[in-house]
PDB file of C-alpha atoms in Angstrom:
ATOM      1  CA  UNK A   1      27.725  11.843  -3.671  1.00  0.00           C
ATOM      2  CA  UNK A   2      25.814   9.326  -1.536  1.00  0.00           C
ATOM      3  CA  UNK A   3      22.054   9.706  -3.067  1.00  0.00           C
ATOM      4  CA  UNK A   4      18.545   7.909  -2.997  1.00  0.00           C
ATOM      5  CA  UNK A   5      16.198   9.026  -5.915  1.00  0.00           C
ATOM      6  CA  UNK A   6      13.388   7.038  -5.549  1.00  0.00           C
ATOM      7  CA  UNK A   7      11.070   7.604  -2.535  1.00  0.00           C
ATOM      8  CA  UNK A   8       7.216   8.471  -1.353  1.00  0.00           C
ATOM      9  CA  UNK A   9       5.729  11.356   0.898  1.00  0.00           C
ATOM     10  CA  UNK A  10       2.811  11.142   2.594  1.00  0.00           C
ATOM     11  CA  UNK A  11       1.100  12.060  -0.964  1.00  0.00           C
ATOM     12  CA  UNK A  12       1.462   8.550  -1.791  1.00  0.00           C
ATOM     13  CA  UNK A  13      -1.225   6.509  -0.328  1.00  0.00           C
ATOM     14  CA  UNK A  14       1.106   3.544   0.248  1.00  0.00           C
ATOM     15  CA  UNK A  15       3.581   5.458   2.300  1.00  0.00           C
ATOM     16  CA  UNK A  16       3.548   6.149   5.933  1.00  0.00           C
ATOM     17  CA  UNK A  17       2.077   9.314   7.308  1.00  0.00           C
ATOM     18  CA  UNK A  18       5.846   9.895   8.709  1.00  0.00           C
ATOM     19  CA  UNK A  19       6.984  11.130   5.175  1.00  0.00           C
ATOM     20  CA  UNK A  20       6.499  14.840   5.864  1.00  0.00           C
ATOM     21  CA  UNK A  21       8.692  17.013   3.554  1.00  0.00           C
ATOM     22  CA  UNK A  22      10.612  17.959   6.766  1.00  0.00           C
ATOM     23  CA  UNK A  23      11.148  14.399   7.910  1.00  0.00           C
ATOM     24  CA  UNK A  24      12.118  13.034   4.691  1.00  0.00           C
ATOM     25  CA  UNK A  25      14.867  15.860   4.336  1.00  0.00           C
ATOM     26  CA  UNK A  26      15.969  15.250   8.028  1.00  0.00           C
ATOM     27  CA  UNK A  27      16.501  11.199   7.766  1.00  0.00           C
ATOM     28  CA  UNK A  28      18.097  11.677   4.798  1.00  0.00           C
ATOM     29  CA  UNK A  29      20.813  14.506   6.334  1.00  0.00           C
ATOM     30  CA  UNK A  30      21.280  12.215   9.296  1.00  0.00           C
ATOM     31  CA  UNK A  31      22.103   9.274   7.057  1.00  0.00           C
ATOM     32  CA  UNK A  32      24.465  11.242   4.942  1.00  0.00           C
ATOM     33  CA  UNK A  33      22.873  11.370   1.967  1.00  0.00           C
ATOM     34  CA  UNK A  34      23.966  14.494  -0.315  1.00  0.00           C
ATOM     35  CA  UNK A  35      21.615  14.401  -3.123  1.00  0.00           C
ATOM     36  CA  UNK A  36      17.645  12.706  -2.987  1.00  0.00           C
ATOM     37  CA  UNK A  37      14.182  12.968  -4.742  1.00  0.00           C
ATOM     38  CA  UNK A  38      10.823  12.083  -3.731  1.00  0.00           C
ATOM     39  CA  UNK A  39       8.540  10.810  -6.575  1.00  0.00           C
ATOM     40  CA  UNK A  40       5.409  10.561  -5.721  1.00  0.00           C
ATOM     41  CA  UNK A  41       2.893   8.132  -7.691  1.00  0.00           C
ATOM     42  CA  UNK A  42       1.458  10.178 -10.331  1.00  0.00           C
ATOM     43  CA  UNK A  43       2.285  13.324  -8.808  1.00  0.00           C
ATOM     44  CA  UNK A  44       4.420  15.900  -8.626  1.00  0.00           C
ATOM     45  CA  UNK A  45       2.449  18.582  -6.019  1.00  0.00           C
ATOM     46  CA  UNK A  46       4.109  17.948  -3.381  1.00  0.00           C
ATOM     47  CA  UNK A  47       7.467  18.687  -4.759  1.00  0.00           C
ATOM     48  CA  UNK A  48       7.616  22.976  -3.784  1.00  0.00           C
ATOM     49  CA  UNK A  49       7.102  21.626  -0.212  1.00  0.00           C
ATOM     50  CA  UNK A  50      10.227  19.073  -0.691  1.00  0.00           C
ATOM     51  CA  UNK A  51      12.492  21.858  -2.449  1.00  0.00           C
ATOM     52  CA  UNK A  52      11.531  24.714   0.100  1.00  0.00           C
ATOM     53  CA  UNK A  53      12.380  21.883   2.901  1.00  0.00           C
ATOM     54  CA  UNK A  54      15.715  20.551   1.379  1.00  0.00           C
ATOM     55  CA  UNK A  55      16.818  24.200   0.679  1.00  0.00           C
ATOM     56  CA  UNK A  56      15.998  24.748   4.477  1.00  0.00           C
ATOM     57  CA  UNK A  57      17.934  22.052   5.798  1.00  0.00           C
ATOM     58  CA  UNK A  58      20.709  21.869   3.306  1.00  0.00           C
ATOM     59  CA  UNK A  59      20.424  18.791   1.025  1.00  0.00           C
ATOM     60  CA  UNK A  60      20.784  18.281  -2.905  1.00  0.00           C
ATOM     61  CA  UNK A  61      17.184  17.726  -4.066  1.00  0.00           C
ATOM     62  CA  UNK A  62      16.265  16.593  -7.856  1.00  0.00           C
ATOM     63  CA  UNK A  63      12.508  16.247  -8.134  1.00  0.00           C
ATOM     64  CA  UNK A  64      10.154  13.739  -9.572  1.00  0.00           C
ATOM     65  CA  UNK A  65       7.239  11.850 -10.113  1.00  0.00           C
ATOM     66  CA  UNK A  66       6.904   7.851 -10.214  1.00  0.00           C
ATOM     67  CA  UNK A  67       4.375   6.776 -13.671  1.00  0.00           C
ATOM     68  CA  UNK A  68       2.330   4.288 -14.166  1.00  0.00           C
ATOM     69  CA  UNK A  69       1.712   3.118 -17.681  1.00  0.00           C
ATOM     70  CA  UNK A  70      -1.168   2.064 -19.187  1.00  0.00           C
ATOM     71  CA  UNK A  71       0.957  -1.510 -19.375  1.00  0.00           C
ATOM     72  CA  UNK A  72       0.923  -0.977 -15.450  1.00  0.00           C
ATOM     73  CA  UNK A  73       4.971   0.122 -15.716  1.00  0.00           C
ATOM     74  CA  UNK A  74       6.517   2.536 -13.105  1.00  0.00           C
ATOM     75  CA  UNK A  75       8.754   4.435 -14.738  1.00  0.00           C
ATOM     76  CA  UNK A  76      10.754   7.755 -12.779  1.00  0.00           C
ATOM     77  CA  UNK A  77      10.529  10.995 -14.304  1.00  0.00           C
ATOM     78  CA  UNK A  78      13.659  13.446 -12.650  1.00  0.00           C
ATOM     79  CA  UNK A  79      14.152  16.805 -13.118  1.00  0.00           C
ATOM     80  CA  UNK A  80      16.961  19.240 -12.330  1.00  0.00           C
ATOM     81  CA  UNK A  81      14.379  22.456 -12.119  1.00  0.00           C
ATOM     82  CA  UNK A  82      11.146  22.251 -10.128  1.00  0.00           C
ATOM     83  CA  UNK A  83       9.157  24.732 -12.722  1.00  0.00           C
ATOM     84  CA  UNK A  84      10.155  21.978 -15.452  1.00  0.00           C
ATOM     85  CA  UNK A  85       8.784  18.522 -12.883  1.00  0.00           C
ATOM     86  CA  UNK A  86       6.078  20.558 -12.330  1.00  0.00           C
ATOM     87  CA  UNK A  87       5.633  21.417 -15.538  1.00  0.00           C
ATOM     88  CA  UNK A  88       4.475  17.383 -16.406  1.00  0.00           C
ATOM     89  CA  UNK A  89       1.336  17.795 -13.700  1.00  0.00           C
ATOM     90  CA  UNK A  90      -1.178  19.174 -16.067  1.00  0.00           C
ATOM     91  CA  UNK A  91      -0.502  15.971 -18.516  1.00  0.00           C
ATOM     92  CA  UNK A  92      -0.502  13.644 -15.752  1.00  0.00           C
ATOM     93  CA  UNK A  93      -4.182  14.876 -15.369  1.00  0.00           C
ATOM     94  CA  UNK A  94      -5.456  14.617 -18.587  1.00  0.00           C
ATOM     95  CA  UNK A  95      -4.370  10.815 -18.720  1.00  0.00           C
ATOM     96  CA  UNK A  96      -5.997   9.924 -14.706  1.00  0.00           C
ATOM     97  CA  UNK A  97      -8.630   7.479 -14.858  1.00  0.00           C
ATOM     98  CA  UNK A  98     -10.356   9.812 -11.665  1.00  0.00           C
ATOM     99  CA  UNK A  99     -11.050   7.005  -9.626  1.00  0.00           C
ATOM    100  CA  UNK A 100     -11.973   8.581  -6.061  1.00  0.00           C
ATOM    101  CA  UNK A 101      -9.367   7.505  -3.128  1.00  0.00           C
ATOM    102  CA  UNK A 102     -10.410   5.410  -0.072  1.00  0.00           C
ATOM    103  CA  UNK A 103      -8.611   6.883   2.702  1.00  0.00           C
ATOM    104  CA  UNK A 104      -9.461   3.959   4.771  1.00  0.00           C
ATOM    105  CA  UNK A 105      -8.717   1.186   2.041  1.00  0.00           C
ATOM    106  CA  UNK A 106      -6.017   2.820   0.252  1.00  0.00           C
ATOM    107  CA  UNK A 107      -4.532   5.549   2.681  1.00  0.00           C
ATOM    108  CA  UNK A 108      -4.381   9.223   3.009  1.00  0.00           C
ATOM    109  CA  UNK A 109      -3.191  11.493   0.184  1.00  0.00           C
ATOM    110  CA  UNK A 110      -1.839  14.341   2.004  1.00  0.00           C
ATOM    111  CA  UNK A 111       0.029  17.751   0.557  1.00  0.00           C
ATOM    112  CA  UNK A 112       1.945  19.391   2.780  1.00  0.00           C
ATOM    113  CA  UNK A 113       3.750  22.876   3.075  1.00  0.00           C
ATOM    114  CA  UNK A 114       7.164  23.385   4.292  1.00  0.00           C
ATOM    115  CA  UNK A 115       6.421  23.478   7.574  1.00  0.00           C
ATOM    116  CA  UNK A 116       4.812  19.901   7.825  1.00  0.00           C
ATOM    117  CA  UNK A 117       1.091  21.404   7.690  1.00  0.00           C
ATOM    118  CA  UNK A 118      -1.145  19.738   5.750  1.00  0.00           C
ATOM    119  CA  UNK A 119      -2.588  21.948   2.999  1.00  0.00           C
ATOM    120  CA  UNK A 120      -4.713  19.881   1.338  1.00  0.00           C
ATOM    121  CA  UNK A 121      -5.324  16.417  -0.181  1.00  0.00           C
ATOM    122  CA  UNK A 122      -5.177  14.682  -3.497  1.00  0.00           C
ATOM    123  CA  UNK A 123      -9.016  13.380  -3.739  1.00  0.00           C
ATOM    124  CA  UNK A 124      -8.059  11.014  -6.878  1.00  0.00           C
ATOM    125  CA  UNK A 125      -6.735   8.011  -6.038  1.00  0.00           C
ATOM    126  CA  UNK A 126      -3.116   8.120  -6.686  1.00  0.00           C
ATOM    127  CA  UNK A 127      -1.715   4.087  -7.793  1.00  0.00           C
ATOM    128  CA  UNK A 128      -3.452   3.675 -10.721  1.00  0.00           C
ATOM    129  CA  UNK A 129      -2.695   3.675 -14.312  1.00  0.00           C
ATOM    130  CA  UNK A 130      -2.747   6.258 -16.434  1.00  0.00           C
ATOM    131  CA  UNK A 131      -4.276   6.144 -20.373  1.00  0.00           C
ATOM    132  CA  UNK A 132      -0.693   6.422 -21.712  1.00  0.00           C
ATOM    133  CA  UNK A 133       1.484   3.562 -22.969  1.00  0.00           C
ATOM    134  CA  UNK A 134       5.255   3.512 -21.823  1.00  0.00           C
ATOM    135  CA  UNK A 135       6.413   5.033 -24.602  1.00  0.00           C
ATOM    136  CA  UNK A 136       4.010   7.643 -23.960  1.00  0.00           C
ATOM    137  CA  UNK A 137       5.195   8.619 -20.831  1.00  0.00           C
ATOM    138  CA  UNK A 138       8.818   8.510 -21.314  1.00  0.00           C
ATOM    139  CA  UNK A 139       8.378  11.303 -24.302  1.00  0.00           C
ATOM    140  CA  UNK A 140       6.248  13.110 -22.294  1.00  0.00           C
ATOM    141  CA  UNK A 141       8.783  13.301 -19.042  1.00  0.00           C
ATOM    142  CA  UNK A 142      11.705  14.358 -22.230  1.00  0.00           C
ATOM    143  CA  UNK A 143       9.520  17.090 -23.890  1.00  0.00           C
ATOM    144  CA  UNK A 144       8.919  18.606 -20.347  1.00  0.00           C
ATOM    145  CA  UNK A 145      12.902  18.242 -19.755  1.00  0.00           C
ATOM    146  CA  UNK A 146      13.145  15.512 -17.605  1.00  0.00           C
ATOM    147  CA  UNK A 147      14.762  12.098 -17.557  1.00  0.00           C
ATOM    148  CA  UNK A 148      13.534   8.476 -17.680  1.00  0.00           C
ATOM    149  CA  UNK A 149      14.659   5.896 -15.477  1.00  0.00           C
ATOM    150  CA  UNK A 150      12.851   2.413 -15.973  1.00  0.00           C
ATOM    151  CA  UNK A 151      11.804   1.716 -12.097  1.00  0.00           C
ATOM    152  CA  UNK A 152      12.923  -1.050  -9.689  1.00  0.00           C
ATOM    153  CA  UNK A 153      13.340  -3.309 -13.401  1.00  0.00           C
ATOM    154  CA  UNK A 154      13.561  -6.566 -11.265  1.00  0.00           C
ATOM    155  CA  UNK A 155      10.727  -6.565  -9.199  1.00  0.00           C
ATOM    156  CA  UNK A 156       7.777  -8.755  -9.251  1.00  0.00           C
ATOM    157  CA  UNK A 157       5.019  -6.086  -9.523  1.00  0.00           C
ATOM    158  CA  UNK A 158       5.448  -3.020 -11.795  1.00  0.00           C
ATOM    159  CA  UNK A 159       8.472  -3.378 -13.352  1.00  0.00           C
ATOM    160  CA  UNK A 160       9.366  -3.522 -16.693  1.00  0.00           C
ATOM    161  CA  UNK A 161      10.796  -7.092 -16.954  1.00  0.00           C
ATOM    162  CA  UNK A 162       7.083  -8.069 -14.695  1.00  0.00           C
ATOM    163  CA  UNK A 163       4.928  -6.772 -16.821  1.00  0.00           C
ATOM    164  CA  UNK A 164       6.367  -6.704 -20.682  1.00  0.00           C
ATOM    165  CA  UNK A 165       8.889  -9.460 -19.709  1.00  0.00           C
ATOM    166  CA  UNK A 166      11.797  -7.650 -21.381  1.00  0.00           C
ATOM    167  CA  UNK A 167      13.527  -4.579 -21.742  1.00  0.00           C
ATOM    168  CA  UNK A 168      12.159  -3.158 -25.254  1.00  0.00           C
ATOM    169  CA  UNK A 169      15.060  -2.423 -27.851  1.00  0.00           C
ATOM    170  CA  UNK A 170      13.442   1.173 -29.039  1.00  0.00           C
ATOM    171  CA  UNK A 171      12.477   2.358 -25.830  1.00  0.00           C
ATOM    172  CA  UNK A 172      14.403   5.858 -25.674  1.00  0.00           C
ATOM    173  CA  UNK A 173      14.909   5.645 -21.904  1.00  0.00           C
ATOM    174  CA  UNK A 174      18.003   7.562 -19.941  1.00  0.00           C
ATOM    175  CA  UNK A 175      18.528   4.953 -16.808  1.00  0.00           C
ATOM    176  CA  UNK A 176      17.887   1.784 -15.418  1.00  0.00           C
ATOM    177  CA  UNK A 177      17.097   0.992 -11.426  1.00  0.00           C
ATOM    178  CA  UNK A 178      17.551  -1.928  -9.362  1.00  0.00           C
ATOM    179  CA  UNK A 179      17.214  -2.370  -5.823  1.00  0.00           C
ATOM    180  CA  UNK A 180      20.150  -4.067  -4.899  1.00  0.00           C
ATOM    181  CA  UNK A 181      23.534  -3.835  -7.376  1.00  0.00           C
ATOM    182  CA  UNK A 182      24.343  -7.206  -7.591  1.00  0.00           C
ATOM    183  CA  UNK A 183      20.991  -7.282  -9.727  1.00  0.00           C
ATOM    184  CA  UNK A 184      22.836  -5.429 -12.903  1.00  0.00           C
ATOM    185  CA  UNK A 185      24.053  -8.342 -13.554  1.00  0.00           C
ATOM    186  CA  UNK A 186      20.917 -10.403 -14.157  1.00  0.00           C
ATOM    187  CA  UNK A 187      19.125  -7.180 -16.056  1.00  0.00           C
ATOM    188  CA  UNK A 188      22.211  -7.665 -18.539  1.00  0.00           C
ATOM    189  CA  UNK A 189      22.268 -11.523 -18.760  1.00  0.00           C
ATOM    190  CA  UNK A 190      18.201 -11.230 -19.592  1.00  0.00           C
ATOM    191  CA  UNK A 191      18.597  -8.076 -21.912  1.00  0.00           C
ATOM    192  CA  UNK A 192      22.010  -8.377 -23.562  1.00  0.00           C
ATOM    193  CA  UNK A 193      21.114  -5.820 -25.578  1.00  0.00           C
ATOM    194  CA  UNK A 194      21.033  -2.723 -22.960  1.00  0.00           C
ATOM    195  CA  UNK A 195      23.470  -0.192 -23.725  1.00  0.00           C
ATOM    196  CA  UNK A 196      26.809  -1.188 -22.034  1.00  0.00           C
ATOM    197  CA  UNK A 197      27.597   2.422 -21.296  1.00  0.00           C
ATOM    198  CA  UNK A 198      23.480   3.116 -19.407  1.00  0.00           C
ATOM    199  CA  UNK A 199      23.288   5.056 -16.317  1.00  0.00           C
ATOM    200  CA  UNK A 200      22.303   2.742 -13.321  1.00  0.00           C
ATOM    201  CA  UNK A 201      20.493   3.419 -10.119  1.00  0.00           C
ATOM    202  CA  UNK A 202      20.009   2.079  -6.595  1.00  0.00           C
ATOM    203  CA  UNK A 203      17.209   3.055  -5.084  1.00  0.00           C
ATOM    204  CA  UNK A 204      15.354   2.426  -2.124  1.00  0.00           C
ATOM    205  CA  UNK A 205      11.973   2.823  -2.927  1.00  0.00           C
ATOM    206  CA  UNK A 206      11.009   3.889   0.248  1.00  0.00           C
ATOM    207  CA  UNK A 207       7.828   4.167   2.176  1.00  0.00           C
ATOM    208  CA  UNK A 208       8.406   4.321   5.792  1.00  0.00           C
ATOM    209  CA  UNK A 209      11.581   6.625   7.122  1.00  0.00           C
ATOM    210  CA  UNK A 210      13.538   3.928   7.876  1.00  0.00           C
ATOM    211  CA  UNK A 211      13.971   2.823   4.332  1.00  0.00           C
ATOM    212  CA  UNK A 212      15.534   5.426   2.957  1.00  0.00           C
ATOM    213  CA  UNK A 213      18.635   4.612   1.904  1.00  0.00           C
ATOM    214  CA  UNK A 214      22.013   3.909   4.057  1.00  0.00           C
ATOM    215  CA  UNK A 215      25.468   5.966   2.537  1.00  0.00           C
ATOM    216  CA  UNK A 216      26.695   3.039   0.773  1.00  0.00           C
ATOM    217  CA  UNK A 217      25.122   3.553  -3.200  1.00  0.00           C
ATOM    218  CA  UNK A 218      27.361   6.601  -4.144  1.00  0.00           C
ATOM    219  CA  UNK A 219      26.926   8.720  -7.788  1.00  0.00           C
ATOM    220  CA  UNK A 220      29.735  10.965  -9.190  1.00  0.00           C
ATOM    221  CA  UNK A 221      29.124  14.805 -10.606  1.00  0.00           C
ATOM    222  CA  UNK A 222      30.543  13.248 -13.951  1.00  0.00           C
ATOM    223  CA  UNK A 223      27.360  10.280 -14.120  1.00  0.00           C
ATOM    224  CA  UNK A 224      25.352  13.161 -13.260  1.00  0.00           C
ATOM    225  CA  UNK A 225      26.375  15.490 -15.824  1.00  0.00           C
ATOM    226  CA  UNK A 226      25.932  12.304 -18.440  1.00  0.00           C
ATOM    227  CA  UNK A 227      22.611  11.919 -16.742  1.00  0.00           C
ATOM    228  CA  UNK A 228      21.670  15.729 -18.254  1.00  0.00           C
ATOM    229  CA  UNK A 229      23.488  14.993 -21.536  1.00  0.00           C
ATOM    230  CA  UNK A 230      26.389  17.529 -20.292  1.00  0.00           C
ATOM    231  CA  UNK A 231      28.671  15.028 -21.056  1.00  0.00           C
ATOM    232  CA  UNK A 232      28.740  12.788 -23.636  1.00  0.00           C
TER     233      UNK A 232
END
């Protein structure tokens, strides 16, 4: 299955007002994607718009939310079941610093139905960290069910390797992304001691239409079943 899991609606301030559940779902078809997930900073509400849209248009959906730590770490929280992503919102809350957005510093915050209509707004401002450490969130995204994937762990702002320098040994994480694959390589060389057997993902982290990912990064059933613990 050709997939993308890591992308931003027009929730996200930092994303383009083009990524409309609809639009999102759309790009993706045309590309040939079979299976994506939007994860929105620090929120999941847009996500019954996204399922209600992929179900419309016929593409595999997982659903998500992108974290940041309290260390300023983005970390991916996917879930097979909407009820269960959605499920991590009322946490996410309690740990917001409720810092008001800027629309015209930061960028809208818009939540949309299934129909591209906007139904309301997220007045908090979205990119911030939350009071929760790392490990925090990644036993908070397990209890509620979902999987951890360390975000984009080679880039210069928010990634694990930016901000704590290393991949920590007891960190009970499920996955690791890059951008790019030839960058597994390096995360092994720096962090030899990374599980050999750890799920990988390439991602495209998009924020404008055209980003989303190309059919070249493909994922088999069997990584995904491993992914849920069905396998072992």
């Amino acid at each position: 299955m050709f997939y993308d899991l890591h992308m931003h609606s027009c929730l996200s301030p930092c994303a383009e007002d083009e990524m409309t559940p609809n639009n999102i779902c759309n790009m993706a078809l045309i590309k040939g994607l079979n299976l994506i997930a939007v994860t929105d900073h620090n929120s999941t509400r847009q996500l019954p718009a996204m399922a209600e849209a992929a179900r419309n248009i016929g593409i595999g959906m997982l659903f998500g939310t992108e974290l940041e730590s309290s260390e300023e770490v983005h970390v991916l929280g996917l879930y097979r079941r909407l009820e269960a992503a959605l499920s991590l919102q009322p946490w996410i809350d309690a740990h917001m610093p409720g810092i008001p957005n800027d629309e015209k510093f930061f960028g809208k915050q818009e939540i949309m139905n299934a129909s591209d209509e906007i139904i309301g707004t997220e007045s908090q401002l979205l990119i911030v960290s939350l009071s929760a450490s790392l490990e925090e969130c990644v036993k908070e995204i397990h209890r509620t069910g979902g999987r951890a994937i360390l975000a984009h762990v080679l880039d210069r702002k928010n990634s694990v390797t930016t901000q704590l320098g290393f991949i920590p040994m007891d960190l009970d994480y499920d996955g690791l992304e890059v951008k790019f694959p030839a960058q597994k390589a390096e995360v092994m060389e720096k962090n030899p001691w990374v599980r050999k057997d750890i799920i990988w993902l390439v991602d495209s982290d998009a924020h404008r239409l055209i980003d989303i990912s190309e059919p070249v990064n493909d994922i088999s059933e069997e990584t995904v079943a491993r992914l849920w613990g069905d396998l072992q």
